[in-house]
Short mmCIF file of C-alpha atoms and ligand atoms in Angstrom, two decimals:
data_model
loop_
_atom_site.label_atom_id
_atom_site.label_comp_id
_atom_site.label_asym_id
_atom_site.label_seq_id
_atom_site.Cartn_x
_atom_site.Cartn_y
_atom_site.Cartn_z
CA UNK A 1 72.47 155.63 194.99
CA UNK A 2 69.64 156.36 197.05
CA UNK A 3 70.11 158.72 200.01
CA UNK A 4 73.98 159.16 198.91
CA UNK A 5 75.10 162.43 199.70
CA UNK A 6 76.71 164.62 196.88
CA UNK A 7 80.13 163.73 199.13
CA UNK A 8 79.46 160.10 198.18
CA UNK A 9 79.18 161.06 194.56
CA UNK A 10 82.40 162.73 194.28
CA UNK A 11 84.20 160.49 195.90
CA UNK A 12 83.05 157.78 193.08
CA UNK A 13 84.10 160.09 190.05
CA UNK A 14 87.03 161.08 192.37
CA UNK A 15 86.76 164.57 192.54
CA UNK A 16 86.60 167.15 195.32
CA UNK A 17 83.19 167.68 196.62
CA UNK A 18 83.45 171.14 196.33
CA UNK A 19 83.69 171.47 193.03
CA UNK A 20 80.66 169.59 192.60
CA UNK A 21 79.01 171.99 194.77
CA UNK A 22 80.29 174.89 192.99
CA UNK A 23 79.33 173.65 189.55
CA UNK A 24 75.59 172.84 190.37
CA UNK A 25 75.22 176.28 192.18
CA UNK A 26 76.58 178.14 188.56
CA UNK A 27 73.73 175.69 186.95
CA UNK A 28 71.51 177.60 189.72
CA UNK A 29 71.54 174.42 191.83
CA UNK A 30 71.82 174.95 195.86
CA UNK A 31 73.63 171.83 197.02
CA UNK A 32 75.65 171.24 199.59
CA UNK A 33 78.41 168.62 200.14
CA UNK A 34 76.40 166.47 202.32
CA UNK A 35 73.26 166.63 201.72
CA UNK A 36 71.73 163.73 199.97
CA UNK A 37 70.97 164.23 195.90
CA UNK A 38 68.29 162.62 193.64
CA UNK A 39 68.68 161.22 190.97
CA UNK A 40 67.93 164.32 188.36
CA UNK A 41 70.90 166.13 190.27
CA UNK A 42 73.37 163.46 189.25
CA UNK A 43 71.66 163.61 185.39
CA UNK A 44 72.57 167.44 185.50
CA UNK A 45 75.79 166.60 186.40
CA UNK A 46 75.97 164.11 184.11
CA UNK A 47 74.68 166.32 181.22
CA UNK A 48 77.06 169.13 182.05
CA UNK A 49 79.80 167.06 182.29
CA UNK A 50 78.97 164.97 178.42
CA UNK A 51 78.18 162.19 180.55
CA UNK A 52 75.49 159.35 180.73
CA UNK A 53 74.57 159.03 184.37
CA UNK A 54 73.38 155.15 185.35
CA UNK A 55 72.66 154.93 188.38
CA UNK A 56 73.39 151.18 188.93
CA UNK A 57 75.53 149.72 192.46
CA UNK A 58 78.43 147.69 191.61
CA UNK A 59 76.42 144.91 193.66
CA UNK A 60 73.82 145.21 190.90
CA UNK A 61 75.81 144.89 187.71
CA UNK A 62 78.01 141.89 189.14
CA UNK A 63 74.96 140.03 190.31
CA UNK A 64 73.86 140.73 186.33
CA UNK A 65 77.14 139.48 185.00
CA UNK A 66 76.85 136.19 187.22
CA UNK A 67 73.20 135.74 186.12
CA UNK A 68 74.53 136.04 182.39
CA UNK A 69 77.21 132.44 183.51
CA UNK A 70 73.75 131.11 184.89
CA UNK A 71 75.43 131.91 188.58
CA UNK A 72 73.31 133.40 191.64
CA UNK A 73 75.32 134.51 194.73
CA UNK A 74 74.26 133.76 197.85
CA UNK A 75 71.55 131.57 197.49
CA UNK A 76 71.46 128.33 199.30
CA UNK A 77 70.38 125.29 197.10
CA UNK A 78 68.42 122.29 197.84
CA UNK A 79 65.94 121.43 199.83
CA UNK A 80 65.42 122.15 203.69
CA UNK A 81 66.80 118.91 204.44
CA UNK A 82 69.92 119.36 203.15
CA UNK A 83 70.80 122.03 205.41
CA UNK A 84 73.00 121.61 208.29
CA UNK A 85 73.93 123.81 210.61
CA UNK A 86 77.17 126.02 210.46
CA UNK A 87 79.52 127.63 213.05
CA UNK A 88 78.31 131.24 213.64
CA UNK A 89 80.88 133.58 212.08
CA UNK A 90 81.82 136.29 215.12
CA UNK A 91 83.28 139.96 214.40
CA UNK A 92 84.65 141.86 217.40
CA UNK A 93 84.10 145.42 217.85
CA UNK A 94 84.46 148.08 219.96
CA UNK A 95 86.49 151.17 221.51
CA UNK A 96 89.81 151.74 220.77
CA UNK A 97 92.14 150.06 223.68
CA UNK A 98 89.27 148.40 225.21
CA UNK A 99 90.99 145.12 224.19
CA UNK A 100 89.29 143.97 220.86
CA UNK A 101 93.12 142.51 219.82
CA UNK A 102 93.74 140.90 223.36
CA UNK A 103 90.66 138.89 223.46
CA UNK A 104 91.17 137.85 219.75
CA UNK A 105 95.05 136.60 220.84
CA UNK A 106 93.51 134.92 223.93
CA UNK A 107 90.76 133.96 222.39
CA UNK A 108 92.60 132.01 219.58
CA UNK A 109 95.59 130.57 222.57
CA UNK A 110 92.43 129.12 224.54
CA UNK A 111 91.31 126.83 221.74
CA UNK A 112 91.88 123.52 222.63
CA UNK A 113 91.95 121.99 219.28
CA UNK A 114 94.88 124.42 218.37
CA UNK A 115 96.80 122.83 221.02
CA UNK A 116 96.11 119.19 220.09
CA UNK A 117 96.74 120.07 217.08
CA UNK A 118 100.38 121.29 217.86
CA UNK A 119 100.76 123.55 214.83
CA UNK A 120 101.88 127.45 214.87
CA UNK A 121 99.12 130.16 214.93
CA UNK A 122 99.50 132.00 212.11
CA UNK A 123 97.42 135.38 211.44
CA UNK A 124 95.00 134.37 208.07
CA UNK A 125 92.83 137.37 209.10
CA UNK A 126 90.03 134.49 210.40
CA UNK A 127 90.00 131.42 212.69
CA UNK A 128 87.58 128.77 213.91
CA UNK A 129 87.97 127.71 217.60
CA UNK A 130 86.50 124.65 219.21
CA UNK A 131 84.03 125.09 222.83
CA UNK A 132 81.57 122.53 224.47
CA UNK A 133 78.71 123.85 225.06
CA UNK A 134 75.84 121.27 227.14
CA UNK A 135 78.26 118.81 226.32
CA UNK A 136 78.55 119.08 222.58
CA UNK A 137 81.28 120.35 220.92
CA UNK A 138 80.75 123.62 218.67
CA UNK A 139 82.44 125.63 216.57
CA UNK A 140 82.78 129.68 216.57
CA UNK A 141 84.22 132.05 213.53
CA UNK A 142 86.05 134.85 214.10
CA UNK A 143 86.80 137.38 211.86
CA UNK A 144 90.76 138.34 212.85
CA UNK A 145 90.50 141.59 211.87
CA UNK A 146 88.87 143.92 214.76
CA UNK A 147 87.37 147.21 214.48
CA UNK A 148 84.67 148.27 213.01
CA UNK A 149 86.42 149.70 209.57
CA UNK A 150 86.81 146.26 208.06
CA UNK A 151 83.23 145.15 208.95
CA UNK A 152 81.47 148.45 207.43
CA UNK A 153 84.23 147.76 204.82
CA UNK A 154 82.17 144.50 204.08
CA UNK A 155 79.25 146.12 204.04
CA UNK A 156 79.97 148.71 201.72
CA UNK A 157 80.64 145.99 199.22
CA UNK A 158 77.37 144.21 200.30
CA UNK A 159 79.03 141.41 201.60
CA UNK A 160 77.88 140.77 205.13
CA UNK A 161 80.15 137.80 207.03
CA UNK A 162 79.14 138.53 210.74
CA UNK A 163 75.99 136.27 212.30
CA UNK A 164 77.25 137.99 215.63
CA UNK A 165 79.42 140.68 217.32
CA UNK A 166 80.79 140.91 220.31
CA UNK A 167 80.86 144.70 221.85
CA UNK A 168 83.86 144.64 223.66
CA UNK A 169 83.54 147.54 226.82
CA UNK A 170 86.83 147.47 229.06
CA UNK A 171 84.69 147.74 232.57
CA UNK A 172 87.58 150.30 233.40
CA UNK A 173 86.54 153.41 231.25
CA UNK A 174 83.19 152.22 230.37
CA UNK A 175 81.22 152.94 227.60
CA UNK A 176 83.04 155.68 225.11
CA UNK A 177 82.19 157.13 221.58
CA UNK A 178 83.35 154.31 219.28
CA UNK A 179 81.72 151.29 221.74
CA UNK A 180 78.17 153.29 220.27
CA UNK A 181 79.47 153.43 217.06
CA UNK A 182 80.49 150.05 216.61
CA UNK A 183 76.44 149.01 218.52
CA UNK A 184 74.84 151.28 215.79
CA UNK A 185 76.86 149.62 213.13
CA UNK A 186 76.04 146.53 214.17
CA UNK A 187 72.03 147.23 214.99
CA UNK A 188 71.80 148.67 211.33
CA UNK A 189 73.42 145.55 210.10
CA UNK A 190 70.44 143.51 212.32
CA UNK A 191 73.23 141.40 213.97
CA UNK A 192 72.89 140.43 217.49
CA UNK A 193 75.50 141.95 220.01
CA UNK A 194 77.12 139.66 222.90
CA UNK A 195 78.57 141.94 225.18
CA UNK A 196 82.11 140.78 226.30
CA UNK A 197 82.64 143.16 229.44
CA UNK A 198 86.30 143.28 229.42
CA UNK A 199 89.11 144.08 231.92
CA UNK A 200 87.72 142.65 235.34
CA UNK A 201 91.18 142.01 236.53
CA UNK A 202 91.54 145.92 237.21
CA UNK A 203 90.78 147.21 240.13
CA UNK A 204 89.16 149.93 239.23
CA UNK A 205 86.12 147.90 237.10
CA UNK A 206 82.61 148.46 237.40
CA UNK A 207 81.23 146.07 235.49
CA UNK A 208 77.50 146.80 236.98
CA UNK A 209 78.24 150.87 235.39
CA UNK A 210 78.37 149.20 232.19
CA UNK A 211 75.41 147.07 232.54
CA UNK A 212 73.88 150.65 233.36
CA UNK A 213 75.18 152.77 230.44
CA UNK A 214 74.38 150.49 227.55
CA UNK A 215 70.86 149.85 228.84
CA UNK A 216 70.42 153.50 228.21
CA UNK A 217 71.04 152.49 224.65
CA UNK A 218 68.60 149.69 224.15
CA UNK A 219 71.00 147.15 225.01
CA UNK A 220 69.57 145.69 228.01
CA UNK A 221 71.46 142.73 229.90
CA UNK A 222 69.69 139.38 230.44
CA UNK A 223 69.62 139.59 233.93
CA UNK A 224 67.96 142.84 233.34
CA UNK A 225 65.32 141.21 231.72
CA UNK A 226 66.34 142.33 228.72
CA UNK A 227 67.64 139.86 225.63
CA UNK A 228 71.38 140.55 225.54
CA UNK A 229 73.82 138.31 227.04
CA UNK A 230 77.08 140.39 228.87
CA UNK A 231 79.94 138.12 230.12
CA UNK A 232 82.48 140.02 232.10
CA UNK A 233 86.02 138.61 230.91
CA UNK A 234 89.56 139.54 231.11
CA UNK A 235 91.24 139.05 227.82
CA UNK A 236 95.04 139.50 230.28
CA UNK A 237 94.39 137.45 232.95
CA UNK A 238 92.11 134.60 230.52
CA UNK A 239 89.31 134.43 232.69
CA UNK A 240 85.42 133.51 231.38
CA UNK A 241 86.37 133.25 227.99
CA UNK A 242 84.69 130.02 227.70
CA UNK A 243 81.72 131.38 229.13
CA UNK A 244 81.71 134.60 226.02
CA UNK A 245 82.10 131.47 223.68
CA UNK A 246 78.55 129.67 225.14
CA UNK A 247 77.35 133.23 225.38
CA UNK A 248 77.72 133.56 221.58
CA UNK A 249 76.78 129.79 220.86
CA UNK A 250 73.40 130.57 222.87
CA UNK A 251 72.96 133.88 221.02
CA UNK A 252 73.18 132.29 217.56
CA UNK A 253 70.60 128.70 218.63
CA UNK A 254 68.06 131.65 220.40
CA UNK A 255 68.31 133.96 217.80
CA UNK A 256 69.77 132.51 214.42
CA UNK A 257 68.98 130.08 212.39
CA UNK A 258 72.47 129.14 210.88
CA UNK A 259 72.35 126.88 208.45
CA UNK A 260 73.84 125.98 205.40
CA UNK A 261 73.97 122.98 202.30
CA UNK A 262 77.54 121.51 202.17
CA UNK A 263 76.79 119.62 198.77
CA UNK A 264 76.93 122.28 196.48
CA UNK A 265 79.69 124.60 194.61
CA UNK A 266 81.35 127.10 197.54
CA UNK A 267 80.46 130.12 197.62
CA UNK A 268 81.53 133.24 200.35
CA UNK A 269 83.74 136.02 200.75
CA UNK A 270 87.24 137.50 200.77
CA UNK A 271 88.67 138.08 203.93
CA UNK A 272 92.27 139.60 203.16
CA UNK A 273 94.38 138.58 200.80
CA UNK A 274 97.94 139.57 199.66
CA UNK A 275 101.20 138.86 197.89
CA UNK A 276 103.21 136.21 198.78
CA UNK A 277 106.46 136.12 197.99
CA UNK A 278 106.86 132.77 197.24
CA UNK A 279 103.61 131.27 197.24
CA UNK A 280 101.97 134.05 194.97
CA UNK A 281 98.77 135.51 195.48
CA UNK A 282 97.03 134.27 198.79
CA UNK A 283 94.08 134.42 199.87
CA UNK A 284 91.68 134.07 203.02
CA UNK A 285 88.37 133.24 202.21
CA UNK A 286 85.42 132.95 204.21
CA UNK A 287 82.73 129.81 202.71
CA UNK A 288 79.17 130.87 203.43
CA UNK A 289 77.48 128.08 201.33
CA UNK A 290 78.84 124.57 200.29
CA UNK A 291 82.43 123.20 200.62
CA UNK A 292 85.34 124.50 199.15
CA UNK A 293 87.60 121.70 197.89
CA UNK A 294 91.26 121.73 196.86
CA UNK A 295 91.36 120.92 192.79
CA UNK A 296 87.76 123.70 192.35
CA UNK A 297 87.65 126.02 189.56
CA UNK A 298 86.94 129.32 191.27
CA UNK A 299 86.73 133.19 190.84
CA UNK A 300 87.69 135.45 193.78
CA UNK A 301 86.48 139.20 192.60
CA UNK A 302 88.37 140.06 189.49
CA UNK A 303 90.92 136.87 190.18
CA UNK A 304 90.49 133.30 188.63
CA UNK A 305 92.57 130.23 189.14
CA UNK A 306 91.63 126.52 190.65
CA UNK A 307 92.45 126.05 194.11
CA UNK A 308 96.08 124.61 194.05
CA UNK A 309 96.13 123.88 198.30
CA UNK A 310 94.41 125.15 201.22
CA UNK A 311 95.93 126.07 204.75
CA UNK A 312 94.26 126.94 208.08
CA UNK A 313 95.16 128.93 210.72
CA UNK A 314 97.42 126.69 212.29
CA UNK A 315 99.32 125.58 208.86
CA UNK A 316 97.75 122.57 208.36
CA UNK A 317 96.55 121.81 204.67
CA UNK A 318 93.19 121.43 203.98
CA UNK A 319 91.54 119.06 201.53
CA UNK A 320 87.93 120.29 202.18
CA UNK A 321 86.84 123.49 203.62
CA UNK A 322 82.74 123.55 204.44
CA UNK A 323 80.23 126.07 205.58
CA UNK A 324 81.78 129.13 207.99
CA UNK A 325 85.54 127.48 207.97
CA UNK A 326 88.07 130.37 207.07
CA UNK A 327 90.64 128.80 204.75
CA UNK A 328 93.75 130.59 202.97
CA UNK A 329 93.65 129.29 199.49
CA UNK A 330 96.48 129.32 197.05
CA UNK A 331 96.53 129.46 193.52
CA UNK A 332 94.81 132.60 192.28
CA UNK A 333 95.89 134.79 189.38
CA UNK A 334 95.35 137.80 191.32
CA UNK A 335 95.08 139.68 194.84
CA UNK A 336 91.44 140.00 195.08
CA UNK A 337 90.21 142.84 197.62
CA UNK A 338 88.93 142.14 201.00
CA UNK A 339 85.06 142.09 201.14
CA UNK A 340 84.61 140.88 196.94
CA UNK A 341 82.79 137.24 196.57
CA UNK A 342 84.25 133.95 195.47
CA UNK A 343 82.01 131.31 193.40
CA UNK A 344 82.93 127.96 192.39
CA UNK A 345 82.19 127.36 188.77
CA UNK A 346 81.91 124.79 186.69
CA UNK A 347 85.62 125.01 184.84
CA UNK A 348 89.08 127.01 184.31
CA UNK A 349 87.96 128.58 181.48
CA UNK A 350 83.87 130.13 182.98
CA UNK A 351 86.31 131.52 186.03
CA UNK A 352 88.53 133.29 183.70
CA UNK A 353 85.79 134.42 181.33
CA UNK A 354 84.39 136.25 184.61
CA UNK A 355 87.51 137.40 186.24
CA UNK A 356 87.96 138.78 182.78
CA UNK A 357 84.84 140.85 182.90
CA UNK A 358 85.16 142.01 186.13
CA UNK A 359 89.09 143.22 185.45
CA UNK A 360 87.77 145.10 182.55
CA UNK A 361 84.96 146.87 184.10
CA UNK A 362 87.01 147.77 187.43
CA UNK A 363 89.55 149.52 184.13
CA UNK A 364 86.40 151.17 182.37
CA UNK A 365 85.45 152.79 186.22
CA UNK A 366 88.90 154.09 186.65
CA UNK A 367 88.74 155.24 183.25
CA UNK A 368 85.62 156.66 183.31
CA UNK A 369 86.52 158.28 186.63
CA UNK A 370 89.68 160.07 185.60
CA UNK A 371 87.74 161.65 182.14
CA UNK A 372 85.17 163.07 184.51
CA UNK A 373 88.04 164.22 186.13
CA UNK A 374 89.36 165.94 183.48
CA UNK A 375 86.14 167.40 181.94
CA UNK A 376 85.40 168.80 185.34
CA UNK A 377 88.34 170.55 185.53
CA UNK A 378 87.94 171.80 182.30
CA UNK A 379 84.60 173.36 182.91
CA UNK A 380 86.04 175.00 186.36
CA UNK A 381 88.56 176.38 184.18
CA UNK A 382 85.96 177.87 181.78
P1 GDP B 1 92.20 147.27 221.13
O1 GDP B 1 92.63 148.65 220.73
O2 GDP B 1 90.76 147.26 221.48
O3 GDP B 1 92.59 146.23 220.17
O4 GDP B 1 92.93 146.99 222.54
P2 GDP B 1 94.17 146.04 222.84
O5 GDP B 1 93.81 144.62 222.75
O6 GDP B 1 95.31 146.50 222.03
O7 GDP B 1 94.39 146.38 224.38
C1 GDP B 1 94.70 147.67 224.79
C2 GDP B 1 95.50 147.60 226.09
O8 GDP B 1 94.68 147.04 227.13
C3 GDP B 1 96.74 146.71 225.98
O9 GDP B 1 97.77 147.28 226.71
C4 GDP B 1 96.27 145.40 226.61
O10 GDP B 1 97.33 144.67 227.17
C5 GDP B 1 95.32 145.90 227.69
N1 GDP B 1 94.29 144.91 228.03
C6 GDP B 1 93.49 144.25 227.18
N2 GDP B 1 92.68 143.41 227.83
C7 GDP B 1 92.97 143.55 229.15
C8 GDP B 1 92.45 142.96 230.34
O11 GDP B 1 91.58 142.10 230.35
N3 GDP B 1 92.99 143.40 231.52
C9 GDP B 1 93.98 144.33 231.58
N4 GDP B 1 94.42 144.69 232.76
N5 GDP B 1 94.47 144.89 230.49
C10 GDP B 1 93.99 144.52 229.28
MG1 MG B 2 93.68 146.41 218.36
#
């Protein structure tokens, strides 16, 4: 791991960071916990410890292991003209208490085809809402899980799901700590930021201060002739939300190019998934290419099964879930984790041949990681 501090490293083998540091300075090694190591460092350790150091990312070997099942992740097929375009997929970030959960509620009550639709709201960790926008109708995703944890979470695993995030800033307290944590996270992830200036009701907002403090970060409002879009809202009191939903439609057609081929094998992500008591494993899933369909062979991280039904996020069965729809999907072996890839394939038997694979080398890490263990101790005990 390039750059990866020696922290990082002992927090893969699962040991204390310290020890790591004290071992390489008895090999006559200066370290310290977080500065970054190379890769002969991590062979010393290796070699101390009787161990072969690879250094190969988890991202690497699977996308090996798929290649060997003639699979690529990822990779739109077809030609240009068999692209359509897909629903941007939104994640909502910002500080704590700014109201990240309140717009996602009011967000999800203001949908109009929920209401038509009549069914209960039930949390699936994603949901698609419905807005007009120049008098076509368009869809949004958003991720149901705010904060920034579960999108660098994602990342970590190399899955990215967000096209767009919205910086929520309550215009109350204005811009604090974890509002320019959650903008660098999203700048070093290259996704554009609609900023959702939040809490106008109060009387106490100054919407125009946060206009002010963020363009000291780069982030410079439209109207400041800059190229983000800021829409002040009140998540309580339901007010502009339909103008943040054209404000992220706009930001994806000016700045995206979303598109996707429905006629091919689903592929995307892992949302959250859990335990049901009586329906088994279940799991939200998040298609990035191609359409899921109830009846599909698939593999969901180191779980396998064929998709038995699908809900979404009102309840309603699906037959068909296509490019950006969230869809819980039933019939897994397994509770994935939240982040890990699902791929169609082409039977039962390829998705448990993978799942297989996968299950055993997640064992062989843990294995691997508790000998290290082990041997370290042994050599601090030496
Ligand atoms: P989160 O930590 O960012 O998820 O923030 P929450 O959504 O939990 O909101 C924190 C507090 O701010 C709660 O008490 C909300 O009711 C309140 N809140 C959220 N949005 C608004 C708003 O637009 N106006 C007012 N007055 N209060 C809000
Ligand atoms: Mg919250």
């Amino acid at each position: 791991p390039r750059g990866a501090s020696l922290t990082d490293f002992a927090e893969k083998i699962n040991v204390e960071p310290a020890q790591l540091v004290q071992m390489l300075f008895s090999l006559g090694e200066m370290v310290t916990a977080t500065e970054s190591v190379n890769e002969e460092t991590l062979q010393l350790i290796g070699e101390e410890l009787n161990y072969i150091v690879q250094v190969v990312s988890p991202e690497d070997e699977d996308r090996e292991l798929l290649e060997s099942f003639d699979i690529e992740f990822g990779e739109d097929e077809g030609d240009e003209s068999d692209l359509v375009v897909r629903p941007p997929v939104v994640t909502v970030m910002g500080h704590v208490d700014h109201g990240k959960t309140k717009l996602l509620d009011a967000l999800r009550k203001a949908n109009v085809v929920a209401k038509e639709a009549g069914g209960i709201t039930q949390h699936i960790g994603a949901y698609q809402v419905q807005t007009e926008v120049d008098g076509e109708d368009r869809r949004i995703t958003f991720i149901d899980t705010p904060g920034h944890e579960a999108f660098t979470a994602m990342r970590a695993r190399g899955a990215q799901a967000t096209d767009i995030a919205i910086l929520v800033v309550a215009a109350d307290d204005g811009v604090m700590p974890q509002t320019i944590e959650a903008l660098n996270h999203a700048k070093a992830a290259n996704v554009p930021i609609v900023v959702a200036v939040n809490k106008i009701d109060k009387p106490d907002a100054d919407p125009t201060k946060v206009r002010g403090q963020l363009t000291e970060y780069g982030l410079i409002p439209e109207e400041y002739g800059g190229d983000a879009m800021f829409v002040d809202v009140s998540a309580k009191s339901e007010l502009n939300l339909d103008k943040l939903l054209e404000a992220v439609v706009l930001t994806a057609d000016a700045s995206l190019d979303l598109r996707a081929n429905p006629d091919q094998d689903a592929q995307g992500l892992v949302v959250e998934a859990h335990l049901d008591r009586g329906r088994g494993p279940v799991a939200t899933v998040l298609v990035q290419r191609g359409t899921l369909h109830v009846g599909d062979s698939i593999v969901a991280g180191p779980a396998h099964g064929r998709v038995r039904a699908m809900l979404d996020e009102h309840g309603n069965e699906l037959s068909v879930a296509d490019p950006s729809r969230p869809a819980m999907v039933l019939g897994l072996s397994a509770v994935p984790g939240a982040g890990q890839n699902f791929i169609v394939v082409d039977d039962d038997r390829m998705a448990r041949q993978i799942a297989e694979k996968r299950e055993a080398r997640e064992r062989a890490a843990m294995q691997a990681k508790r000998r290290v263990r082990r041997t370290l101790e042994d050599f601090m005990a030496s």
